XYZ file of C-alpha atoms in Angstrom:
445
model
C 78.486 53.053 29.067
C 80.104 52.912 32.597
C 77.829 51.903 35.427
C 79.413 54.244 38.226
C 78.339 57.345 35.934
C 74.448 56.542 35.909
C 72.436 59.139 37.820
C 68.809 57.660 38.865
C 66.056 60.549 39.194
C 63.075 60.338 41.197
C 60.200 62.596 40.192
C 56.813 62.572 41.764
C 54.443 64.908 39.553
C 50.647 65.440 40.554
C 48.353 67.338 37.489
C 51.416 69.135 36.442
C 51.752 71.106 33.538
C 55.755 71.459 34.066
C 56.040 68.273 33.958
C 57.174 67.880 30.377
C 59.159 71.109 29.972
C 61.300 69.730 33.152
C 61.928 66.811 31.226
C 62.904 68.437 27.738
C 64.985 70.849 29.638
C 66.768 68.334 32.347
C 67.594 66.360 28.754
C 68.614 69.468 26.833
C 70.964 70.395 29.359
C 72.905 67.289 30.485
C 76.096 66.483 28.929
C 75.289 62.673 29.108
C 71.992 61.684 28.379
C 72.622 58.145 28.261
C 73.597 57.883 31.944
C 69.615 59.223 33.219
C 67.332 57.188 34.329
C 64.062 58.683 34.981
C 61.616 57.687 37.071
C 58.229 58.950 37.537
C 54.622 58.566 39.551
C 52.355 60.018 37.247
C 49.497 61.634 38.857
C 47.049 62.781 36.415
C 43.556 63.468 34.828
C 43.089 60.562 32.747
C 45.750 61.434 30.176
C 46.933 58.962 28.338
C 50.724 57.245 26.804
C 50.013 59.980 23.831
C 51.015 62.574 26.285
C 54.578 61.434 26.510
C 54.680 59.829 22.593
C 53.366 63.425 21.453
C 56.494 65.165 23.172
C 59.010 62.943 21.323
C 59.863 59.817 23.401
C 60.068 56.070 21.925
C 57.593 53.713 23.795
C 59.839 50.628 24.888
C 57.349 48.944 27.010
C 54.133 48.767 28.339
C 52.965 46.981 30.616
C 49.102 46.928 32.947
C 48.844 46.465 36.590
C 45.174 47.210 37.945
C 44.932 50.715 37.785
C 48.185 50.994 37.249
C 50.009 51.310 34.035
C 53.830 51.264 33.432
C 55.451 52.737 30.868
C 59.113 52.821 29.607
C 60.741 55.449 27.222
C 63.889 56.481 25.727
C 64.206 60.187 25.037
C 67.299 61.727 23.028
C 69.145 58.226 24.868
C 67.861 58.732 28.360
C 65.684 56.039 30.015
C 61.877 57.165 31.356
C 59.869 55.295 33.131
C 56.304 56.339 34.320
C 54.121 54.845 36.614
C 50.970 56.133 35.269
C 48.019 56.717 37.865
C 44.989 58.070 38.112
C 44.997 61.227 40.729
C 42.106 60.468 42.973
C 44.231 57.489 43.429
C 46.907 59.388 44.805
C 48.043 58.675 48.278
C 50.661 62.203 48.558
C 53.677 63.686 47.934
C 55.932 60.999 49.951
C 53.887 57.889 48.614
C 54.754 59.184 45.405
C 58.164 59.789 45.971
C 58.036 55.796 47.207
C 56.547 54.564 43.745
C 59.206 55.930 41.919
C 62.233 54.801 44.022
C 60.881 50.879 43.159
C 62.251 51.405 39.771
C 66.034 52.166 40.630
C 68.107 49.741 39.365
C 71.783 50.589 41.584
C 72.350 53.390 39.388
C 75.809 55.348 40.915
C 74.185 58.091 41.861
C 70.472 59.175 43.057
C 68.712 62.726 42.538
C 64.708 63.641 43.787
C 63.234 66.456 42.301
C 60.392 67.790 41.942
C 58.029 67.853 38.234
C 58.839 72.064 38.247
C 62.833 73.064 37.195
C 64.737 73.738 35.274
C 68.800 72.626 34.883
C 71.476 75.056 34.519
C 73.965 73.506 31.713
C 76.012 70.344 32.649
C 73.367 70.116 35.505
C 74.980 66.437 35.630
C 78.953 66.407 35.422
C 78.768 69.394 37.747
C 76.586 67.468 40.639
C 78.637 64.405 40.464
C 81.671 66.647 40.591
C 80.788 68.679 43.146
C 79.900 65.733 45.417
C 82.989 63.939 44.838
C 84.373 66.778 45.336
C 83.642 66.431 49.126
C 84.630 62.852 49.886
C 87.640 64.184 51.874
C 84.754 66.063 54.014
C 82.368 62.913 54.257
C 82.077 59.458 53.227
C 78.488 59.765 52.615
C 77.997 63.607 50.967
C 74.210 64.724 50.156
C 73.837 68.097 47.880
C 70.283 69.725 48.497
C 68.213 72.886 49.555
C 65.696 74.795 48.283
C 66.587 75.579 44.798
C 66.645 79.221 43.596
C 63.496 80.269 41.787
C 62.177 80.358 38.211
C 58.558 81.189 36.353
C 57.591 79.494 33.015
C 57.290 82.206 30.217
C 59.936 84.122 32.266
C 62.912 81.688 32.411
C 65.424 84.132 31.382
C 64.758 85.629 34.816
C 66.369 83.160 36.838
C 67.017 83.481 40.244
C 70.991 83.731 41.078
C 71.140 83.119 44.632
C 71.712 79.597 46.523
C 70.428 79.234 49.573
C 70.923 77.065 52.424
C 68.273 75.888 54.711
C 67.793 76.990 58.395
C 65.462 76.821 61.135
C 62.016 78.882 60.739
C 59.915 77.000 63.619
C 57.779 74.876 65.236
C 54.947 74.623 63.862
C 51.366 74.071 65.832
C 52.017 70.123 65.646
C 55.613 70.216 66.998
C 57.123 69.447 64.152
C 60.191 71.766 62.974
C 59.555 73.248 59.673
C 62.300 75.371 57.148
C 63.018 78.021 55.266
C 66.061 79.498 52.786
C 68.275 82.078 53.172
C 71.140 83.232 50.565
C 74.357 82.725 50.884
C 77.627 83.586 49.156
C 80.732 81.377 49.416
C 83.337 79.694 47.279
C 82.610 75.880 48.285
C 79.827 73.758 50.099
C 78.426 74.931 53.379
C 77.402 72.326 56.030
C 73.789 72.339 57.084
C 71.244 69.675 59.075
C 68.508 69.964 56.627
C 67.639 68.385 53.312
C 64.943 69.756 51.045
C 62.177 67.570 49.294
C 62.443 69.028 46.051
C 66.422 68.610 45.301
C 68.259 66.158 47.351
C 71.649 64.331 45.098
C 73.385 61.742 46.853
C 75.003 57.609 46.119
C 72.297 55.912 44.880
C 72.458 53.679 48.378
C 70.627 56.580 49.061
C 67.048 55.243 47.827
C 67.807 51.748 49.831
C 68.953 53.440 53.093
C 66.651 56.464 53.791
C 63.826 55.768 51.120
C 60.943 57.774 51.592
C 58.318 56.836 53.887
C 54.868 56.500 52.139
C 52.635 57.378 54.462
C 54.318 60.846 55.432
C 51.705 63.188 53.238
C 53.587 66.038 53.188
C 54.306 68.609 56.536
C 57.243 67.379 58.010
C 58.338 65.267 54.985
C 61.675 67.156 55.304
C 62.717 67.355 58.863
C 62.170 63.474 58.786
C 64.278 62.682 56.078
C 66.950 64.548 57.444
C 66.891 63.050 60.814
C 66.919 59.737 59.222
C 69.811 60.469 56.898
C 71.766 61.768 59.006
C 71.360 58.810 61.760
C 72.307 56.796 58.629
C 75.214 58.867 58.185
C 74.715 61.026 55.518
C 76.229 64.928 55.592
C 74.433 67.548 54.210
C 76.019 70.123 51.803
C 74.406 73.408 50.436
C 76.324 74.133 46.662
C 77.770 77.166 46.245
C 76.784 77.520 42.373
C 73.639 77.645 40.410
C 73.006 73.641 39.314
C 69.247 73.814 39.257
C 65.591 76.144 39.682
C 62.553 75.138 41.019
C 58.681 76.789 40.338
C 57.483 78.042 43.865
C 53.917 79.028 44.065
C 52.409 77.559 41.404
C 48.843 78.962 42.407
C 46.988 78.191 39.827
C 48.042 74.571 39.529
C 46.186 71.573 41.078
C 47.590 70.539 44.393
C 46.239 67.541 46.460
C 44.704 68.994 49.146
C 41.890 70.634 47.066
C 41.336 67.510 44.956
C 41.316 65.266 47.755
C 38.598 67.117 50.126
C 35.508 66.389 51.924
C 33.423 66.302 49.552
C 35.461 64.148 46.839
C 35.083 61.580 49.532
C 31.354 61.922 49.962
C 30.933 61.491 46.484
C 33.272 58.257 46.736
C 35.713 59.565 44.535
C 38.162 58.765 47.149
C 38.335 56.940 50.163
C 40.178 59.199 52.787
C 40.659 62.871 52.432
C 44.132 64.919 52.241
C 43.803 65.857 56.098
C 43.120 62.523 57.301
C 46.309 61.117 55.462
C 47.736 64.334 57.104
C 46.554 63.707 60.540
C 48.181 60.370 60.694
C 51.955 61.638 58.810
C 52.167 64.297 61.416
C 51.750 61.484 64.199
C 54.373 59.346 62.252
C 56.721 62.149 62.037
C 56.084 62.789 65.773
C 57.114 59.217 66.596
C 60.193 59.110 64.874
C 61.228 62.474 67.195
C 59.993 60.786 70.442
C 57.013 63.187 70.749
C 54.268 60.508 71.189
C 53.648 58.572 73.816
C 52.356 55.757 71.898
C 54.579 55.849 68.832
C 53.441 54.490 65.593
C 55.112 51.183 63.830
C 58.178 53.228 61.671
C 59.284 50.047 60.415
C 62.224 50.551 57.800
C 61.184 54.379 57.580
C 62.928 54.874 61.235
C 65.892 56.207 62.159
C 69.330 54.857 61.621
C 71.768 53.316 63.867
C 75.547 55.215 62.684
C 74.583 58.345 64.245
C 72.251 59.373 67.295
C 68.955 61.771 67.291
C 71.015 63.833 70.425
C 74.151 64.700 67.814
C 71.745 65.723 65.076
C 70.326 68.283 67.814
C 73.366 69.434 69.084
C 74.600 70.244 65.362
C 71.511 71.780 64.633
C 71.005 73.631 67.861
C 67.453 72.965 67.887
C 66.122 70.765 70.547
C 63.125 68.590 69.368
C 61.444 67.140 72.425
C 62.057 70.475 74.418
C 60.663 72.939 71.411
C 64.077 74.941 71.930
C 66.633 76.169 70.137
C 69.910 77.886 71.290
C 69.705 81.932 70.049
C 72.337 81.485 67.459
C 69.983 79.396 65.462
C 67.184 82.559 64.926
C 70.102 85.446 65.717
C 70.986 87.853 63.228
C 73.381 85.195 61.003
C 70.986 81.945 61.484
C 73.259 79.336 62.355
C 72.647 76.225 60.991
C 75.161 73.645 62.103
C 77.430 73.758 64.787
C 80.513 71.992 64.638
C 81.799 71.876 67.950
C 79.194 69.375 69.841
C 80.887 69.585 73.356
C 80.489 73.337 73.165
C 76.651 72.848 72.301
C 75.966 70.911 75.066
C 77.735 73.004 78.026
C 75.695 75.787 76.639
C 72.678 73.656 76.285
C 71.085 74.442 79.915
C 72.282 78.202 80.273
C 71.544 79.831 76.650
C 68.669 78.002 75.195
C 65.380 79.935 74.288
C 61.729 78.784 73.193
C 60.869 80.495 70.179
C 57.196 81.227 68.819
C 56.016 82.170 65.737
C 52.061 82.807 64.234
C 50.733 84.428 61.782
C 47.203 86.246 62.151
C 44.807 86.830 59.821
C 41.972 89.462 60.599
C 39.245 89.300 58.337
C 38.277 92.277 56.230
C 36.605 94.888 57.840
C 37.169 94.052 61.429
C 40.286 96.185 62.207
C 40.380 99.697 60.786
C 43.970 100.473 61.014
C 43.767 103.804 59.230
C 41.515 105.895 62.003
C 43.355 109.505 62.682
C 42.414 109.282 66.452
C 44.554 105.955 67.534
C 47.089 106.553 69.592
C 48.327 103.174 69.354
C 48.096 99.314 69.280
C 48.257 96.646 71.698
C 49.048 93.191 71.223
C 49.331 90.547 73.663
C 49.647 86.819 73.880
C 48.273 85.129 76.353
C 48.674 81.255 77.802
C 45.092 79.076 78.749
C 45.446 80.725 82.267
C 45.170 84.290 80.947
C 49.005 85.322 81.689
C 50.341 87.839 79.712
C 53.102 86.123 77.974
C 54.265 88.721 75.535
C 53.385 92.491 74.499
C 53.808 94.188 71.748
C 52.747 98.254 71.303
C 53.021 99.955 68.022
C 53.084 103.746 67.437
C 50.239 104.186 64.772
C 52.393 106.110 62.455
C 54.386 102.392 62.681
C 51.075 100.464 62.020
C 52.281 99.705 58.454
C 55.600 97.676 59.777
C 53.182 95.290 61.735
C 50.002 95.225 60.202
C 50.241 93.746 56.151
C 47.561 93.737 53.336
C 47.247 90.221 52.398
C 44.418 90.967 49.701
C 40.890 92.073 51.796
C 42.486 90.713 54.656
C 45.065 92.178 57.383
C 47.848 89.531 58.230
C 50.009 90.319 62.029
C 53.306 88.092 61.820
C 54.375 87.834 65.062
C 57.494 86.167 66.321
C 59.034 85.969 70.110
C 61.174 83.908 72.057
C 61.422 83.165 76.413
C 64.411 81.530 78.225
C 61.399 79.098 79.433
C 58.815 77.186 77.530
C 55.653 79.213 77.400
C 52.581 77.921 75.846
C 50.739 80.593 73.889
C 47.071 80.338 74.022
C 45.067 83.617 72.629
C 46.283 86.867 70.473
C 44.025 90.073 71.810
C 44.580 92.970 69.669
C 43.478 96.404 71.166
C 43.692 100.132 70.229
C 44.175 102.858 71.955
C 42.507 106.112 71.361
C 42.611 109.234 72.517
C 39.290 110.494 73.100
C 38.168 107.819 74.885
C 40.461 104.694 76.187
C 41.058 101.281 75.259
C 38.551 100.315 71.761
C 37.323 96.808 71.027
C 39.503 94.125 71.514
C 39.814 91.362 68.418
C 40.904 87.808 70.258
C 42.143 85.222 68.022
C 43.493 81.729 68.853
C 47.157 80.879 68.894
């Protein structure tokens, strides 16, 4: 077995019943099983080493740490090992990620998923081709994005698109957050962004921009991107189907709603999900120069081969100055621009401020469907009551704006200003033709 062929995966799984069928099927459809090594920070319910014996695998080793076990298997010639943990011991998403990056052993190549996909055939030959493939673009190529979809018990329903990641906003915390959009092409396309859930790189990958354990989750991915691409990495979005991933997942455990208030008071933990949260967002906020009093990054900062200013000016989106130029949210959603020097003469004329909310009136508060409204105002307004924006619908338009999100009525509303505005309050008013202005709904921005 060559060396220079090994692929090392890194899987963090919390309560997850995919867990096993994305095993079995990553296995099933490689064309080398001897060259995976997977890794994995079991998070789960007090299951035991019969879980993984009962699907198939060989125990090789076992060995007990505290409250942590470690397991190692071999599974139709591939190499598993789980670091098994109880889930109130969990410490997130990014922590986990961390546990299983210590067992990587300079394997060639490096690939993070997440416990929910599935592998399209020759998942493996066609990764490692496809990022050789772009040596001639990059010394240091990275394949991710957000994989196209799938739902167990429906798998021959596969989604066919790939997508490549853009800009969505900035969130209430300043921190830039993602989303997909398709794309067609018959290569790679360049982005800025890498995606938790499917990043495939050189396995100098896991020693250069490993993950930082105390990032809980928001911003995990606009961090690791800034750091890999101040350690020089390149981001690529493939062109073909390689792998799917299980969005939703509603009625799985998640985290945040084991980890709560009251599994602390009870002792069953000893900080909550939003406390761990609190501090990541203030460690993500350092490493974009957004704090004052920046936290201690230590080897989880950025690099020193490329600058945060060059990852803005590909990217078009300004981090400090919550700004992006209009290309980046225009009708085609640029995501990297090549020509830096062009970026930055534009950078003072063009740039906008964009804002994005979503509002959720309770049910019962807003009858949209009276005969006698005329129409509906909505403005946004900063802490000095200035009208920032206004938006009037036409109430035979009131379905375009206003969206049934169960009992509730959800308002998603998006603008942008050539000067940083701070929105502070959402009134929503109708008007109606017998008699004026109604009662206005205020909601904070």
């Amino acid at each position: 077995m060559s060396d220079n062929k090994q692929i090392f995966i890194s899987i963090a799984s919390y309560r997850d019943p995919e867990l096993l069928p994305t095993l079995q099927d990553m296995v099933k459809q490689a064309d080398n099983t001897e060259h995976l090594h997977i890794a994995i920070c079991w998070q789960h319910d007090n299951e035991g080493i019969d879980y993984f014996v009962n699907a198939g695998m060989t125990l090789l080793h076992n060995e007990v740490s505290g409250e942590q076990e470690r397991w190692r298997f071999q599974f139709h010639n591939a190499l598993i090992d789980v670091l098994s943990i109880h889930y109130y011991l969990s410490q997130g998403a990014c922590w986990a990620r961390h546990c299983s990056e210590t067992f990587y052993a300079n394997e060639r190549y490096f690939m993070q998923i997440d416990s929910h996909c599935r592998f399209n055939t020759g998942w493996d030959t066609s990764m490692a081709t496809l990022l050789e493939s772009l040596r001639s673009q990059s010394p240091k190529p990275v394949l991710s994005g957000y994989p196209p979809a799938y739902e167990p018990g429906n798998e021959q329903k596969k989604a066919q698109k790939v997508n490549r990641l853009i800009f969505r906003e900035f969130n209430a915390h300043n921190i830039v957050m993602l989303k997909a959009m398709p794309f067609e092409g018959d290569s790679p396309v360049r982005g800025c962004y890498l995606a938790g859930g499917f990043i495939f790189a050189d396995g100098a990958f896991v020693k250069e921009v490993p993950n930082d354990p105390q990032i809980f989750f928001a911003g995990e991915e606009i961090a690791m991107s800034a750091r890999a691409f101040t350690h020089g990495y390149d981001v690529y979005y493939p062109h073909i189907l390689l792998i799917w991933h299980y969005y939703g997942r509603r009625q799985h455990n998640k985290v945040w709603s084991d980890h709560n208030s009251e599994a602390k008071a009870a002792g069953l933990i000893e900080t909550a999900w939003w406390e761990k949260d609190k501090l990541s967002k203030y460690r993500v906020r350092s490493l974009f120069g957004l704090e004052s009093q920046p936290a201690d990054l230590g080897r989880f900062t950025l690099g020193t081969q490329r600058t945060l200013k060059e990852l803005e000016l590909h990217a078009g989106v300004f981090f400090q100055r919550r700004a992006v130029l209009p290309a980046v949210i225009g009708k085609d959603r640029i995501g990297f621009f090549s020509d830096q020097s062009q970026v930055e003469n534009d950078l003072f004329t063009s740039v906008i401020y964009p804002n994005q909310k979503k509002i959720v009136i309770p049910a019962g508060q807003l009858d949209i469907s009276r005969e006698d409204i005329a129409w509906w105002h909505i403005g946004i307004y900063d802490k000095q009551n200035t009208l920032l924006e206004k938006i009037e619908v036409d109430k035979n338009d009131v379905a375009s704006l206003f969206k049934q999100e169960g009992d509730d009525l959800k308002i998603d509303i998006e603008f942008s200003s050539l000067k940083l505005l701070k929105p502070h309050a959402v009134r929503i008013c109708p008007y109606i033709n017998t008699q004026g202005w109604g009662e206005t709904i205020e909601r904070m921005w």
